[in-house]
Amino acid sequence: MNLSLPFLLVFAGLLGAWFSWLAVRRPDRRRLIWRLLATWGVVACLVLLLAPPHLTRSYNASEAILLTEGYSPDTLRALMKTLRPRPQVYGFETKANGAEAVPDLTSFRQAHPAVKTLHVLGNGLPAEEIVALSGVRLVPHFSPLPAGVLAASWSPEITLGEEVLVQGTFHGTATQPVNLFLQAAGQPRDSVELRKGVDQPFALRFRPKAAGQFVYNLRWKDADDSVQQEDVPVVVQAPRRLSVLLLSSAPSFEGKFLKNALAQQGHSVALRSQMSKDIYATELVNLPALTLNRLTPSLLQKFDVVLLDDVTLQRLSGGEKQALQQAVRQQGLGVLTSVSPQTTKAVPFFTEAVFRTISEKQARNGAVRWAKQTGTSPVLPLSNAVLQPKEGQQALAWEQKPTQALVVHYRKGLGQVGISLVPETFPLALEGKETLYQQYWATILTALAKPEEAVPVTFASTDRPFQEHQPVTFVSSVPLTNASFTSGNAKVQPAIYRQTDAPDNSYATGMIWPQSSGWQTLTLNKKTRVPVYIHASAGWTTQKLQTQRQALLRAASQVHPSSKALGLKREEPVSLWLIGSVLVSLLGFLWLEEKL
């Protein structure tokens, strides 16, 4: 309700005169002057409440302050004291007294084209929002970064028996050291103490005991002794069951132990040992009846890896060698040839390597190392030579360093070809070092085995883990007509997709928009279901804030031409809280004075 000022003044005069007449007529005339002053003060406050006065303030139209989430009021007060003329204050996705709310920066830029310098207080702005401030000089005033994980990486899928290795950088508190734990099944599995006030790298390990979809946690306590954590989702896959063909020039403990170890792990194994010319002893485990006397394309098609020694390789007929090479090139079969010290020479296709003699002794013992090895390096009988990997060859096992390789592999067509200078590994089993024995052969066979059918979907890489209410983009090599996305509450949503401009339509891009956190399922068709973990929107806060800071610092480093300050005058109403507090005080005085 808008009342005219003359009407209010007349009303106030009449009201004040009536109150004054009542005060004068009171028998008790003590404190009469004070009561009259308080009475007219009450009338004045009522007028000011009905018609609030305005003050004219001068602002710098070319300079402004933008408050973002996490800003410090102390920083704002200090900045307001130093900037003259006083800039206007705005708030983006945060509330503050005296700050004008900004719904989006595009509209802000359109409404305030005169702003050339913007002081950003708080945690900064997302990179996509900074684009709207092109041409504005940005001056960051960051709040302290909360303690937390700045960056972390791990393998989202591992095979049972492998380690979960989480590596990253942690931003510590300024007051005390932090103990960072890797939590699994409610129990800490590994930990590291981080110094206070520094960004420190960390590496935590854990070896799962079962296959499945798991969510491990990075957990720590902040300065307030509150427990904080970030999720580490991992899919632990059951070991792949391989079909392995062992070809030995004579019965040996090496073949026997390897056959038994692979069979115990559920692999299918066929062992053929030559007893004499054209006479073989054969054993089959987890396989139907097979004839192993001659290598044929149909036989090799049943296996993922073939292991043989150099003597067996020499005894193969031309047709068998041709069938073996064809299976490698066209079907992806893996072949490993074990070379004895007496025949360290290159054979086309099968042992294309550079052999370097390092000892005059034909046989020696030495430590063997390989990737992802745990425990001490085992000592095994070795050849008097090592392999010097050529271009395109990778070391699988070595002595002191990978350039002194004992096992290498290289690609031939679709398959892998390996060369080994480790004649015997069964001593590890005899010595009770079963874990090392299994690790060694798992490393060799995994690298050589026929490739599995690839999952026809690849998720786009991002600077942060996938989070709820944020789009997730993927590329698929199968049609997405029936693609859908199932959230944790079993609600099925169609996956948004669009076909690429590939001339043969060989792939399509798609997008999902998860509305809840946890494990989700992207279904491409009846056969292909891909698990996806969606993190809560409140997760990975420190990493998110650090990303925003870096984006703002990059924008702030851009050079902008200097501009002349523009003045702006603005009328602002006097705070009604001040008028109301004076009114309450005066009414309280009048009530108390009457009781005395």
mmCIF file of C-alpha atoms in Angstrom, residues 176-453:
data_model
loop_
_atom_site.group_PDB
_atom_site.id
_atom_site.type_symbol
_atom_site.label_atom_id
_atom_site.label_comp_id
_atom_site.label_asym_id
_atom_site.label_seq_id
_atom_site.Cartn_x
_atom_site.Cartn_y
_atom_site.Cartn_z
ATOM 1 C CA GLN A 176 47.164 -31.609 11.488
ATOM 2 C CA PRO A 177 48.395 -34.670 9.557
ATOM 3 C CA VAL A 178 45.786 -36.883 7.907
ATOM 4 C CA ASN A 179 45.584 -40.665 7.850
ATOM 5 C CA LEU A 180 44.122 -41.808 4.528
ATOM 6 C CA PHE A 181 42.625 -45.321 4.436
ATOM 7 C CA LEU A 182 41.533 -47.618 1.641
ATOM 8 C CA GLN A 183 38.384 -49.246 3.030
ATOM 9 C CA ALA A 184 36.837 -52.506 1.814
ATOM 10 C CA ALA A 185 33.935 -54.408 3.376
ATOM 11 C CA GLY A 186 33.995 -52.003 6.323
ATOM 12 C CA GLN A 187 37.644 -52.709 7.151
ATOM 13 C CA PRO A 188 40.779 -50.634 6.414
ATOM 14 C CA ARG A 189 43.014 -52.547 3.980
ATOM 15 C CA ASP A 190 45.836 -50.044 3.481
ATOM 16 C CA SER A 191 46.710 -46.610 4.818
ATOM 17 C CA VAL A 192 49.181 -43.759 4.522
ATOM 18 C CA GLU A 193 49.900 -40.758 6.765
ATOM 19 C CA LEU A 194 49.888 -37.446 4.907
ATOM 20 C CA ARG A 195 51.663 -34.318 6.111
ATOM 21 C CA LYS A 196 49.655 -31.248 7.017
ATOM 22 C CA GLY A 197 49.287 -28.281 4.719
ATOM 23 C CA VAL A 198 50.708 -29.846 1.547
ATOM 24 C CA ASP A 199 49.500 -31.600 -1.580
ATOM 25 C CA GLN A 200 50.959 -35.088 -1.263
ATOM 26 C CA PRO A 201 50.821 -38.096 -3.612
ATOM 27 C CA PHE A 202 49.557 -41.422 -2.295
ATOM 28 C CA ALA A 203 49.282 -45.029 -3.436
ATOM 29 C CA LEU A 204 47.062 -47.584 -1.680
ATOM 30 C CA ARG A 205 46.655 -51.278 -2.518
ATOM 31 C CA PHE A 206 44.234 -54.067 -1.834
ATOM 32 C CA ARG A 207 43.761 -57.541 -3.303
ATOM 33 C CA PRO A 208 40.073 -58.600 -3.495
ATOM 34 C CA LYS A 209 39.133 -62.122 -2.506
ATOM 35 C CA ALA A 210 35.980 -62.501 -4.621
ATOM 36 C CA ALA A 211 34.593 -61.487 -7.996
ATOM 37 C CA GLY A 212 31.732 -59.027 -8.418
ATOM 38 C CA GLN A 213 30.905 -55.319 -8.376
ATOM 39 C CA PHE A 214 32.342 -53.549 -5.345
ATOM 40 C CA VAL A 215 32.583 -50.015 -4.003
ATOM 41 C CA TYR A 216 35.699 -49.425 -1.944
ATOM 42 C CA ASN A 217 36.306 -46.124 -0.140
ATOM 43 C CA LEU A 218 39.052 -43.610 0.424
ATOM 44 C CA ARG A 219 38.366 -42.473 3.992
ATOM 45 C CA TRP A 220 39.858 -39.802 6.263
ATOM 46 C CA LYS A 221 38.973 -37.375 9.074
ATOM 47 C CA ASP A 222 38.909 -33.624 8.491
ATOM 48 C CA ALA A 223 39.907 -30.835 10.905
ATOM 49 C CA ASP A 224 36.517 -31.128 12.679
ATOM 50 C CA ASP A 225 37.131 -34.848 13.268
ATOM 51 C CA SER A 226 34.298 -35.685 10.848
ATOM 52 C CA VAL A 227 34.711 -38.777 8.678
ATOM 53 C CA GLN A 228 34.897 -38.031 4.941
ATOM 54 C CA GLN A 229 35.106 -40.507 2.088
ATOM 55 C CA GLU A 230 35.175 -40.905 -1.679
ATOM 56 C CA ASP A 231 33.917 -43.985 -3.519
ATOM 57 C CA VAL A 232 36.239 -46.232 -5.525
ATOM 58 C CA PRO A 233 34.050 -48.536 -7.666
ATOM 59 C CA VAL A 234 35.743 -51.622 -9.122
ATOM 60 C CA VAL A 235 34.452 -54.549 -11.150
ATOM 61 C CA VAL A 236 36.380 -57.694 -10.159
ATOM 62 C CA GLN A 237 36.034 -60.210 -12.945
ATOM 63 C CA ALA A 238 36.448 -63.938 -12.525
ATOM 64 C CA PRO A 239 39.623 -65.241 -14.165
ATOM 65 C CA ARG A 240 39.195 -66.136 -17.795
ATOM 66 C CA ARG A 241 39.110 -69.857 -18.476
ATOM 67 C CA LEU A 242 41.624 -70.582 -21.212
ATOM 68 C CA SER A 243 42.174 -73.561 -23.459
ATOM 69 C CA VAL A 244 45.905 -74.304 -23.487
ATOM 70 C CA LEU A 245 47.779 -76.746 -25.726
ATOM 71 C CA LEU A 246 51.151 -77.923 -24.337
ATOM 72 C CA LEU A 247 53.524 -79.502 -26.867
ATOM 73 C CA SER A 248 56.645 -81.080 -25.368
ATOM 74 C CA SER A 249 59.502 -82.828 -27.165
ATOM 75 C CA ALA A 250 59.733 -85.265 -24.228
ATOM 76 C CA PRO A 251 57.921 -85.943 -20.946
ATOM 77 C CA SER A 252 59.011 -83.349 -18.369
ATOM 78 C CA PHE A 253 58.216 -82.078 -14.892
ATOM 79 C CA GLU A 254 57.660 -78.623 -16.389
ATOM 80 C CA GLY A 255 54.745 -79.824 -18.521
ATOM 81 C CA LYS A 256 53.294 -81.973 -15.761
ATOM 82 C CA PHE A 257 53.332 -79.241 -13.101
ATOM 83 C CA LEU A 258 51.979 -76.619 -15.482
ATOM 84 C CA LYS A 259 49.166 -78.903 -16.632
ATOM 85 C CA ASN A 260 48.131 -79.633 -13.044
ATOM 86 C CA ALA A 261 48.309 -75.967 -11.982
ATOM 87 C CA LEU A 262 46.221 -74.788 -14.918
ATOM 88 C CA ALA A 263 43.680 -77.553 -14.410
ATOM 89 C CA GLN A 264 43.273 -76.646 -10.723
ATOM 90 C CA GLN A 265 42.414 -73.095 -11.799
ATOM 91 C CA GLY A 266 39.672 -74.356 -14.104
ATOM 92 C CA HIS A 267 41.513 -73.998 -17.415
ATOM 93 C CA SER A 268 41.212 -76.583 -20.185
ATOM 94 C CA VAL A 269 44.559 -78.232 -20.906
ATOM 95 C CA ALA A 270 45.808 -80.635 -23.547
ATOM 96 C CA LEU A 271 49.328 -82.032 -23.066
ATOM 97 C CA ARG A 272 51.181 -83.862 -25.853
ATOM 98 C CA SER A 273 54.605 -85.317 -25.033
ATOM 99 C CA GLN A 274 56.632 -87.077 -27.734
ATOM 100 C CA MET A 275 57.879 -90.513 -26.638
ATOM 101 C CA SER A 276 59.561 -91.451 -29.909
ATOM 102 C CA LYS A 277 59.103 -90.771 -33.596
ATOM 103 C CA ASP A 278 55.381 -90.324 -34.340
ATOM 104 C CA ILE A 279 54.466 -91.734 -30.919
ATOM 105 C CA TYR A 280 52.950 -89.336 -28.379
ATOM 106 C CA ALA A 281 51.583 -89.496 -24.876
ATOM 107 C CA THR A 282 48.545 -87.242 -24.490
ATOM 108 C CA GLU A 283 46.510 -85.997 -21.545
ATOM 109 C CA LEU A 284 43.283 -83.995 -21.645
ATOM 110 C CA VAL A 285 41.808 -82.027 -18.746
ATOM 111 C CA ASN A 286 38.414 -80.279 -18.946
ATOM 112 C CA LEU A 287 38.276 -81.108 -22.665
ATOM 113 C CA PRO A 288 36.383 -83.628 -24.795
ATOM 114 C CA ALA A 289 38.286 -86.338 -26.641
ATOM 115 C CA LEU A 290 40.747 -84.875 -29.164
ATOM 116 C CA THR A 291 43.395 -86.232 -31.502
ATOM 117 C CA LEU A 292 46.661 -84.340 -30.895
ATOM 118 C CA ASN A 293 49.018 -86.269 -33.190
ATOM 119 C CA ARG A 294 48.896 -83.596 -35.894
ATOM 120 C CA LEU A 295 48.261 -79.850 -35.729
ATOM 121 C CA THR A 296 45.361 -78.928 -37.993
ATOM 122 C CA PRO A 297 43.354 -75.720 -38.390
ATOM 123 C CA SER A 298 40.294 -77.331 -36.832
ATOM 124 C CA LEU A 299 42.329 -78.475 -33.799
ATOM 125 C CA LEU A 300 44.059 -75.125 -33.248
ATOM 126 C CA GLN A 301 40.723 -73.366 -33.429
ATOM 127 C CA LYS A 302 39.799 -74.976 -30.108
ATOM 128 C CA PHE A 303 42.686 -73.350 -28.170
ATOM 129 C CA ASP A 304 43.641 -69.884 -26.964
ATOM 130 C CA VAL A 305 47.372 -70.486 -26.400
ATOM 131 C CA VAL A 306 49.933 -72.999 -27.638
ATOM 132 C CA LEU A 307 53.098 -73.589 -25.582
ATOM 133 C CA LEU A 308 55.944 -75.541 -27.188
ATOM 134 C CA ASP A 309 59.712 -75.889 -27.014
ATOM 135 C CA ASP A 310 62.178 -75.202 -29.811
ATOM 136 C CA VAL A 311 62.802 -78.921 -30.433
ATOM 137 C CA THR A 312 59.072 -79.526 -31.004
ATOM 138 C CA LEU A 313 58.993 -76.520 -33.327
ATOM 139 C CA GLN A 314 61.817 -78.000 -35.430
ATOM 140 C CA ARG A 315 59.999 -81.344 -35.681
ATOM 141 C CA LEU A 316 56.762 -79.840 -36.959
ATOM 142 C CA SER A 317 56.033 -80.439 -40.610
ATOM 143 C CA GLY A 318 55.687 -77.570 -43.045
ATOM 144 C CA GLY A 319 51.930 -77.985 -43.075
ATOM 145 C CA GLU A 320 51.717 -77.846 -39.274
ATOM 146 C CA LYS A 321 53.839 -74.714 -39.138
ATOM 147 C CA GLN A 322 51.656 -73.181 -41.823
ATOM 148 C CA ALA A 323 48.503 -74.068 -39.873
ATOM 149 C CA LEU A 324 50.017 -72.600 -36.701
ATOM 150 C CA GLN A 325 50.965 -69.338 -38.416
ATOM 151 C CA GLN A 326 47.558 -69.054 -40.036
ATOM 152 C CA ALA A 327 45.804 -69.609 -36.691
ATOM 153 C CA VAL A 328 47.894 -66.826 -35.142
ATOM 154 C CA ARG A 329 47.327 -64.321 -37.943
ATOM 155 C CA GLN A 330 43.660 -64.972 -38.622
ATOM 156 C CA GLN A 331 42.189 -66.343 -35.377
ATOM 157 C CA GLY A 332 44.316 -64.513 -32.774
ATOM 158 C CA LEU A 333 45.924 -67.682 -31.366
ATOM 159 C CA GLY A 334 48.852 -67.074 -29.016
ATOM 160 C CA VAL A 335 52.105 -69.069 -29.331
ATOM 161 C CA LEU A 336 55.019 -69.239 -26.864
ATOM 162 C CA THR A 337 58.233 -70.968 -27.869
ATOM 163 C CA SER A 338 60.683 -71.950 -25.136
ATOM 164 C CA VAL A 339 64.246 -71.711 -26.476
ATOM 165 C CA SER A 340 67.033 -73.825 -24.989
ATOM 166 C CA PRO A 341 70.577 -72.450 -24.492
ATOM 167 C CA GLN A 342 71.916 -74.610 -27.338
ATOM 168 C CA THR A 343 69.638 -73.125 -30.008
ATOM 169 C CA THR A 344 69.516 -69.389 -29.365
ATOM 170 C CA LYS A 345 68.992 -68.333 -32.925
ATOM 171 C CA ALA A 346 66.175 -66.492 -34.634
ATOM 172 C CA VAL A 347 63.491 -68.472 -36.496
ATOM 173 C CA PRO A 348 61.187 -66.551 -38.845
ATOM 174 C CA PHE A 349 57.791 -65.809 -37.338
ATOM 175 C CA PHE A 350 58.259 -67.878 -34.146
ATOM 176 C CA THR A 351 61.499 -66.551 -32.598
ATOM 177 C CA GLU A 352 62.242 -63.272 -34.318
ATOM 178 C CA ALA A 353 64.474 -61.855 -31.586
ATOM 179 C CA VAL A 354 67.934 -60.525 -30.828
ATOM 180 C CA PHE A 355 69.733 -63.007 -28.549
ATOM 181 C CA ARG A 356 72.597 -61.545 -26.516
ATOM 182 C CA THR A 357 74.992 -63.897 -24.665
ATOM 183 C CA ILE A 358 75.873 -62.612 -21.199
ATOM 184 C CA SER A 359 77.540 -65.681 -19.642
ATOM 185 C CA GLU A 360 79.930 -68.351 -20.772
ATOM 186 C CA LYS A 361 78.095 -70.946 -18.699
ATOM 187 C CA GLN A 362 75.371 -72.789 -20.581
ATOM 188 C CA ALA A 363 73.157 -72.888 -17.483
ATOM 189 C CA ARG A 364 72.912 -70.466 -14.576
ATOM 190 C CA ASN A 365 70.483 -69.248 -11.928
ATOM 191 C CA GLY A 366 69.081 -65.748 -11.756
ATOM 192 C CA ALA A 367 66.257 -63.615 -10.353
ATOM 193 C CA VAL A 368 63.192 -63.243 -12.565
ATOM 194 C CA ARG A 369 60.939 -60.173 -12.474
ATOM 195 C CA TRP A 370 57.689 -59.287 -14.207
ATOM 196 C CA ALA A 371 55.000 -56.605 -14.088
ATOM 197 C CA LYS A 372 52.633 -56.528 -11.068
ATOM 198 C CA GLN A 373 54.904 -58.942 -9.225
ATOM 199 C CA THR A 374 54.364 -59.232 -5.478
ATOM 200 C CA GLY A 375 56.921 -60.532 -3.022
ATOM 201 C CA THR A 376 60.584 -61.217 -3.635
ATOM 202 C CA SER A 377 61.835 -62.073 -7.111
ATOM 203 C CA PRO A 378 62.155 -65.859 -7.535
ATOM 204 C CA VAL A 379 65.460 -67.413 -8.575
ATOM 205 C CA LEU A 380 65.119 -69.854 -11.485
ATOM 206 C CA PRO A 381 67.379 -71.743 -13.890
ATOM 207 C CA LEU A 382 68.125 -69.479 -16.834
ATOM 208 C CA SER A 383 69.814 -69.555 -20.218
ATOM 209 C CA ASN A 384 73.224 -67.967 -20.786
ATOM 210 C CA ALA A 385 71.571 -65.337 -23.010
ATOM 211 C CA VAL A 386 68.962 -62.628 -22.757
ATOM 212 C CA LEU A 387 66.588 -61.107 -25.262
ATOM 213 C CA GLN A 388 67.026 -57.541 -26.456
ATOM 214 C CA PRO A 389 63.520 -56.380 -27.405
ATOM 215 C CA LYS A 390 63.225 -54.956 -30.889
ATOM 216 C CA GLU A 391 60.748 -52.355 -32.036
ATOM 217 C CA GLY A 392 57.232 -53.663 -31.560
ATOM 218 C CA GLN A 393 58.309 -56.224 -28.936
ATOM 219 C CA GLN A 394 57.439 -56.006 -25.255
ATOM 220 C CA ALA A 395 59.136 -57.693 -22.319
ATOM 221 C CA LEU A 396 56.972 -59.915 -20.120
ATOM 222 C CA ALA A 397 59.740 -61.108 -17.786
ATOM 223 C CA TRP A 398 63.298 -59.877 -17.280
ATOM 224 C CA GLU A 399 66.332 -59.984 -15.002
ATOM 225 C CA GLN A 400 67.564 -56.596 -13.793
ATOM 226 C CA LYS A 401 65.610 -54.461 -16.239
ATOM 227 C CA PRO A 402 63.265 -54.955 -19.210
ATOM 228 C CA THR A 403 66.110 -54.476 -21.687
ATOM 229 C CA GLN A 404 67.502 -57.765 -20.335
ATOM 230 C CA ALA A 405 64.352 -59.653 -21.220
ATOM 231 C CA LEU A 406 63.750 -63.324 -20.560
ATOM 232 C CA VAL A 407 60.298 -63.438 -22.171
ATOM 233 C CA VAL A 408 59.074 -61.132 -24.944
ATOM 234 C CA HIS A 409 56.006 -61.042 -27.159
ATOM 235 C CA TYR A 410 55.033 -59.310 -30.375
ATOM 236 C CA ARG A 411 52.018 -59.108 -32.621
ATOM 237 C CA LYS A 412 51.492 -61.153 -35.771
ATOM 238 C CA GLY A 413 48.174 -60.389 -37.408
ATOM 239 C CA LEU A 414 45.444 -60.854 -34.808
ATOM 240 C CA GLY A 415 47.548 -62.959 -32.465
ATOM 241 C CA GLN A 416 50.620 -62.766 -30.279
ATOM 242 C CA VAL A 417 53.913 -64.630 -30.579
ATOM 243 C CA GLY A 418 56.148 -65.098 -27.545
ATOM 244 C CA ILE A 419 59.721 -66.230 -26.900
ATOM 245 C CA SER A 420 60.916 -67.580 -23.550
ATOM 246 C CA LEU A 421 64.430 -68.168 -22.206
ATOM 247 C CA VAL A 422 63.120 -69.554 -18.901
ATOM 248 C CA PRO A 423 63.348 -73.337 -19.382
ATOM 249 C CA GLU A 424 61.869 -74.420 -16.026
ATOM 250 C CA THR A 425 59.426 -72.800 -13.604
ATOM 251 C CA PHE A 426 58.230 -75.881 -11.678
ATOM 252 C CA PRO A 427 60.904 -75.362 -8.930
ATOM 253 C CA LEU A 428 58.672 -72.571 -7.640
ATOM 254 C CA ALA A 429 55.863 -75.071 -7.075
ATOM 255 C CA LEU A 430 58.257 -77.498 -5.408
ATOM 256 C CA GLU A 431 59.465 -74.752 -3.057
ATOM 257 C CA GLY A 432 55.903 -73.909 -2.036
ATOM 258 C CA LYS A 433 55.857 -70.579 -3.879
ATOM 259 C CA GLU A 434 52.505 -71.263 -5.478
ATOM 260 C CA THR A 435 51.486 -67.590 -5.554
ATOM 261 C CA LEU A 436 54.574 -66.549 -7.529
ATOM 262 C CA TYR A 437 54.188 -69.548 -9.809
ATOM 263 C CA GLN A 438 50.569 -68.649 -10.608
ATOM 264 C CA GLN A 439 51.400 -64.937 -11.020
ATOM 265 C CA TYR A 440 54.158 -65.685 -13.506
ATOM 266 C CA TRP A 441 52.059 -67.888 -15.725
ATOM 267 C CA ALA A 442 49.010 -65.639 -15.427
ATOM 268 C CA THR A 443 51.156 -62.776 -16.741
ATOM 269 C CA ILE A 444 52.444 -64.838 -19.677
ATOM 270 C CA LEU A 445 49.153 -66.442 -20.672
ATOM 271 C CA THR A 446 47.095 -63.241 -20.340
ATOM 272 C CA ALA A 447 49.438 -61.408 -22.688
ATOM 273 C CA LEU A 448 49.432 -64.186 -25.302
ATOM 274 C CA ALA A 449 45.885 -65.556 -25.159
ATOM 275 C CA LYS A 450 43.467 -65.180 -28.020
ATOM 276 C CA PRO A 451 41.700 -61.840 -27.519
ATOM 277 C CA GLU A 452 38.224 -61.868 -26.065
ATOM 278 C CA GLU A 453 35.337 -60.254 -27.857
#
